[in-house]
PDB file of C-alpha atoms in Angstrom:
ATOM      1  CA  MET A   1      43.314  42.908  18.786  1.00 83.00           C
ATOM      2  CA  THR A   2      41.893  45.651  16.664  1.00 90.00           C
ATOM      3  CA  GLN A   3      42.214  49.405  17.082  1.00 91.00           C
ATOM      4  CA  ASP A   4      38.502  49.740  17.873  1.00 93.00           C
ATOM      5  CA  GLY A   5      38.681  47.390  20.864  1.00 94.00           C
ATOM      6  CA  ASN A   6      37.824  43.974  19.441  1.00 96.00           C
ATOM      7  CA  PHE A   7      39.811  40.985  20.678  1.00 94.00           C
ATOM      8  CA  PHE A   8      40.230  37.668  18.864  1.00 94.00           C
ATOM      9  CA  ALA A   9      42.362  34.749  20.000  1.00 88.00           C
ATOM     10  CA  SER A  10      42.975  31.108  19.371  1.00 83.00           C
ATOM     11  CA  ASP A  11      44.712  28.713  21.723  1.00 77.00           C
ATOM     12  CA  SER A  12      46.987  25.746  21.080  1.00 75.00           C
ATOM     13  CA  SER A  13      44.871  23.653  23.476  1.00 73.00           C
ATOM     14  CA  GLN A  14      41.519  24.298  21.730  1.00 75.00           C
ATOM     15  CA  ALA A  15      41.206  20.611  20.819  1.00 72.00           C
ATOM     16  CA  GLY A  16      41.415  19.775  24.522  1.00 72.00           C
ATOM     17  CA  ILE A  17      44.438  18.356  26.276  1.00 72.00           C
ATOM     18  CA  SER A  18      44.466  14.594  25.792  1.00 70.00           C
ATOM     19  CA  GLY A  19      44.564  12.615  29.011  1.00 64.00           C
ATOM     20  CA  THR A  20      43.577  15.630  31.108  1.00 65.00           C
ATOM     21  CA  ALA A  21      40.514  15.375  33.298  1.00 60.00           C
ATOM     22  CA  GLY A  22      38.009  18.165  33.726  1.00 60.00           C
ATOM     23  CA  VAL A  23      37.684  21.408  31.864  1.00 61.00           C
ATOM     24  CA  ALA A  24      41.333  21.387  30.655  1.00 64.00           C
ATOM     25  CA  GLY A  25      40.466  18.371  28.528  1.00 69.00           C
ATOM     26  CA  GLN A  26      37.374  20.015  27.018  1.00 76.00           C
ATOM     27  CA  PRO A  27      37.691  21.268  23.433  1.00 83.00           C
ATOM     28  CA  PHE A  28      36.547  24.854  22.846  1.00 85.00           C
ATOM     29  CA  GLY A  29      36.053  27.427  20.110  1.00 87.00           C
ATOM     30  CA  ASN A  30      37.831  30.649  19.234  1.00 91.00           C
ATOM     31  CA  ILE A  31      37.926  33.379  21.875  1.00 92.00           C
ATOM     32  CA  GLN A  32      36.255  36.714  21.088  1.00 95.00           C
ATOM     33  CA  GLY A  33      35.693  39.822  23.169  1.00 96.00           C
ATOM     34  CA  ARG A  34      36.670  43.419  23.884  1.00 97.00           C
ATOM     35  CA  TRP A  35      39.777  45.088  25.233  1.00 96.00           C
ATOM     36  CA  LYS A  36      40.350  48.491  26.781  1.00 97.00           C
ATOM     37  CA  CYS A  37      43.387  50.464  27.832  1.00 96.00           C
ATOM     38  CA  THR A  38      43.664  50.666  31.624  1.00 95.00           C
ATOM     39  CA  GLY A  39      47.099  52.246  31.990  1.00 94.00           C
ATOM     40  CA  ASN A  40      50.385  52.974  30.303  1.00 94.00           C
ATOM     41  CA  ARG A  41      51.088  49.858  28.185  1.00 95.00           C
ATOM     42  CA  GLU A  42      48.363  47.974  30.049  1.00 96.00           C
ATOM     43  CA  ILE A  43      45.017  46.547  28.925  1.00 96.00           C
ATOM     44  CA  THR A  44      42.190  44.417  30.252  1.00 97.00           C
ATOM     45  CA  VAL A  45      40.196  42.015  28.120  1.00 97.00           C
ATOM     46  CA  THR A  46      36.832  40.357  28.666  1.00 96.00           C
ATOM     47  CA  ALA A  47      36.158  37.569  26.187  1.00 96.00           C
ATOM     48  CA  VAL A  48      33.938  34.521  25.737  1.00 94.00           C
ATOM     49  CA  ASN A  49      34.094  31.166  23.994  1.00 92.00           C
ATOM     50  CA  PHE A  50      32.130  27.937  24.026  1.00 91.00           C
ATOM     51  CA  GLY A  51      33.259  24.608  25.477  1.00 86.00           C
ATOM     52  CA  PHE A  52      32.176  21.672  23.317  1.00 85.00           C
ATOM     53  CA  PRO A  53      30.577  18.571  24.867  1.00 82.00           C
ATOM     54  CA  THR A  54      32.646  15.499  25.674  1.00 81.00           C
ATOM     55  CA  GLY A  55      31.733  12.148  27.183  1.00 79.00           C
ATOM     56  CA  THR A  56      31.875  13.657  30.676  1.00 78.00           C
ATOM     57  CA  LEU A  57      31.398  17.411  30.134  1.00 76.00           C
ATOM     58  CA  SER A  58      28.389  19.260  28.766  1.00 82.00           C
ATOM     59  CA  VAL A  59      28.380  22.337  26.541  1.00 83.00           C
ATOM     60  CA  SER A  60      29.514  25.423  28.438  1.00 87.00           C
ATOM     61  CA  VAL A  61      30.084  29.121  27.916  1.00 91.00           C
ATOM     62  CA  VAL A  62      33.372  30.486  29.192  1.00 90.00           C
ATOM     63  CA  ARG A  63      34.384  33.986  30.228  1.00 92.00           C
ATOM     64  CA  ASP A  64      38.067  34.891  30.175  1.00 92.00           C
ATOM     65  CA  ASP A  65      39.303  37.999  31.986  1.00 94.00           C
ATOM     66  CA  TYR A  66      42.829  39.054  31.052  1.00 95.00           C
ATOM     67  CA  HIS A  67      45.076  41.708  32.582  1.00 97.00           C
ATOM     68  CA  ILE A  68      47.991  42.300  30.195  1.00 96.00           C
ATOM     69  CA  THR A  69      51.075  44.531  30.288  1.00 97.00           C
ATOM     70  CA  PHE A  70      53.505  45.273  27.460  1.00 95.00           C
ATOM     71  CA  ASP A  71      57.197  46.148  27.793  1.00 95.00           C
ATOM     72  CA  SER A  72      58.336  48.054  24.701  1.00 91.00           C
ATOM     73  CA  THR A  73      62.025  47.746  25.606  1.00 94.00           C
ATOM     74  CA  THR A  74      62.142  43.964  25.971  1.00 94.00           C
ATOM     75  CA  GLN A  75      59.176  43.340  23.606  1.00 92.00           C
ATOM     76  CA  VAL A  76      57.633  41.083  26.270  1.00 96.00           C
ATOM     77  CA  VAL A  77      53.934  40.724  27.027  1.00 95.00           C
ATOM     78  CA  GLN A  78      52.814  39.240  30.331  1.00 97.00           C
ATOM     79  CA  GLY A  79      49.666  38.964  32.309  1.00 96.00           C
ATOM     80  CA  THR A  80      47.055  36.977  34.150  1.00 96.00           C
ATOM     81  CA  LEU A  81      44.004  35.118  32.953  1.00 93.00           C
ATOM     82  CA  ILE A  82      40.981  34.254  35.063  1.00 91.00           C
ATOM     83  CA  PHE A  83      38.935  31.524  33.404  1.00 88.00           C
ATOM     84  CA  ARG A  84      35.313  30.876  34.413  1.00 88.00           C
ATOM     85  CA  SER A  85      33.123  28.152  32.911  1.00 87.00           C
ATOM     86  CA  PHE A  86      29.321  28.535  33.122  1.00 89.00           C
ATOM     87  CA  PRO A  87      26.300  26.431  32.175  1.00 87.00           C
ATOM     88  CA  LEU A  88      25.095  27.228  28.666  1.00 86.00           C
ATOM     89  CA  ASN A  89      21.990  29.076  29.943  1.00 87.00           C
ATOM     90  CA  ALA A  90      23.994  31.418  32.232  1.00 87.00           C
ATOM     91  CA  ASN A  91      25.048  34.964  31.387  1.00 89.00           C
ATOM     92  CA  PRO A  92      28.850  34.976  31.729  1.00 89.00           C
ATOM     93  CA  LEU A  93      29.017  38.749  31.210  1.00 89.00           C
ATOM     94  CA  ASN A  94      26.989  39.460  34.364  1.00 84.00           C
ATOM     95  CA  ARG A  95      29.794  40.276  36.828  1.00 78.00           C
ATOM     96  CA  ASN A  96      27.497  39.348  39.743  1.00 77.00           C
ATOM     97  CA  ASN A  97      26.946  35.862  38.309  1.00 69.00           C
ATOM     98  CA  ASP A  98      28.268  33.317  40.785  1.00 70.00           C
ATOM     99  CA  SER A  99      27.085  30.224  38.904  1.00 68.00           C
ATOM    100  CA  SER A 100      30.474  29.344  37.419  1.00 68.00           C
ATOM    101  CA  VAL A 101      31.047  25.614  37.376  1.00 72.00           C
ATOM    102  CA  LYS A 102      34.822  25.755  37.140  1.00 78.00           C
ATOM    103  CA  SER A 103      37.319  28.575  37.463  1.00 81.00           C
ATOM    104  CA  PHE A 104      41.059  29.047  37.670  1.00 84.00           C
ATOM    105  CA  LYS A 105      43.692  31.766  37.444  1.00 89.00           C
ATOM    106  CA  THR A 106      46.962  31.469  35.546  1.00 91.00           C
ATOM    107  CA  THR A 107      49.816  33.689  34.385  1.00 94.00           C
ATOM    108  CA  PHE A 108      51.499  33.933  30.997  1.00 93.00           C
ATOM    109  CA  THR A 109      54.508  35.541  29.319  1.00 95.00           C
ATOM    110  CA  GLY A 110      55.180  36.006  25.625  1.00 93.00           C
ATOM    111  CA  GLN A 111      57.777  37.506  23.318  1.00 93.00           C
ATOM    112  CA  ARG A 112      57.044  39.650  20.273  1.00 86.00           C
ATOM    113  CA  VAL A 113      57.743  37.913  16.968  1.00 88.00           C
ATOM    114  CA  ASN A 114      59.616  40.139  14.523  1.00 84.00           C
ATOM    115  CA  ALA A 115      59.837  39.542  10.794  1.00 85.00           C
ATOM    116  CA  ASP A 116      63.476  40.226   9.979  1.00 76.00           C
TER     117      ASP A 116
END
């Protein structure tokens, strides 16, 4: 994340998850988007990335919507992610777009890494 609202992320499963059917097995590129502050120690992020073709899945464009909170005392970050996969010719940033092919919601928790 940058101070001016840009968001960049990579994911340990970007190569796809071997042996997993469906979109979880699809490799994808880096995630890029925008974040904004929505409360005290709380942000939302809208980001996109591209799913690469496989033997069973075509190229797709993906929108990720994150809701993230930060706890400065415990140095823990947690949140939710809503993942939506669209056909390549769709506009994933159109919030009224209901053409998503696949979608799911998940939660996450992380701990701040300190250099001691």
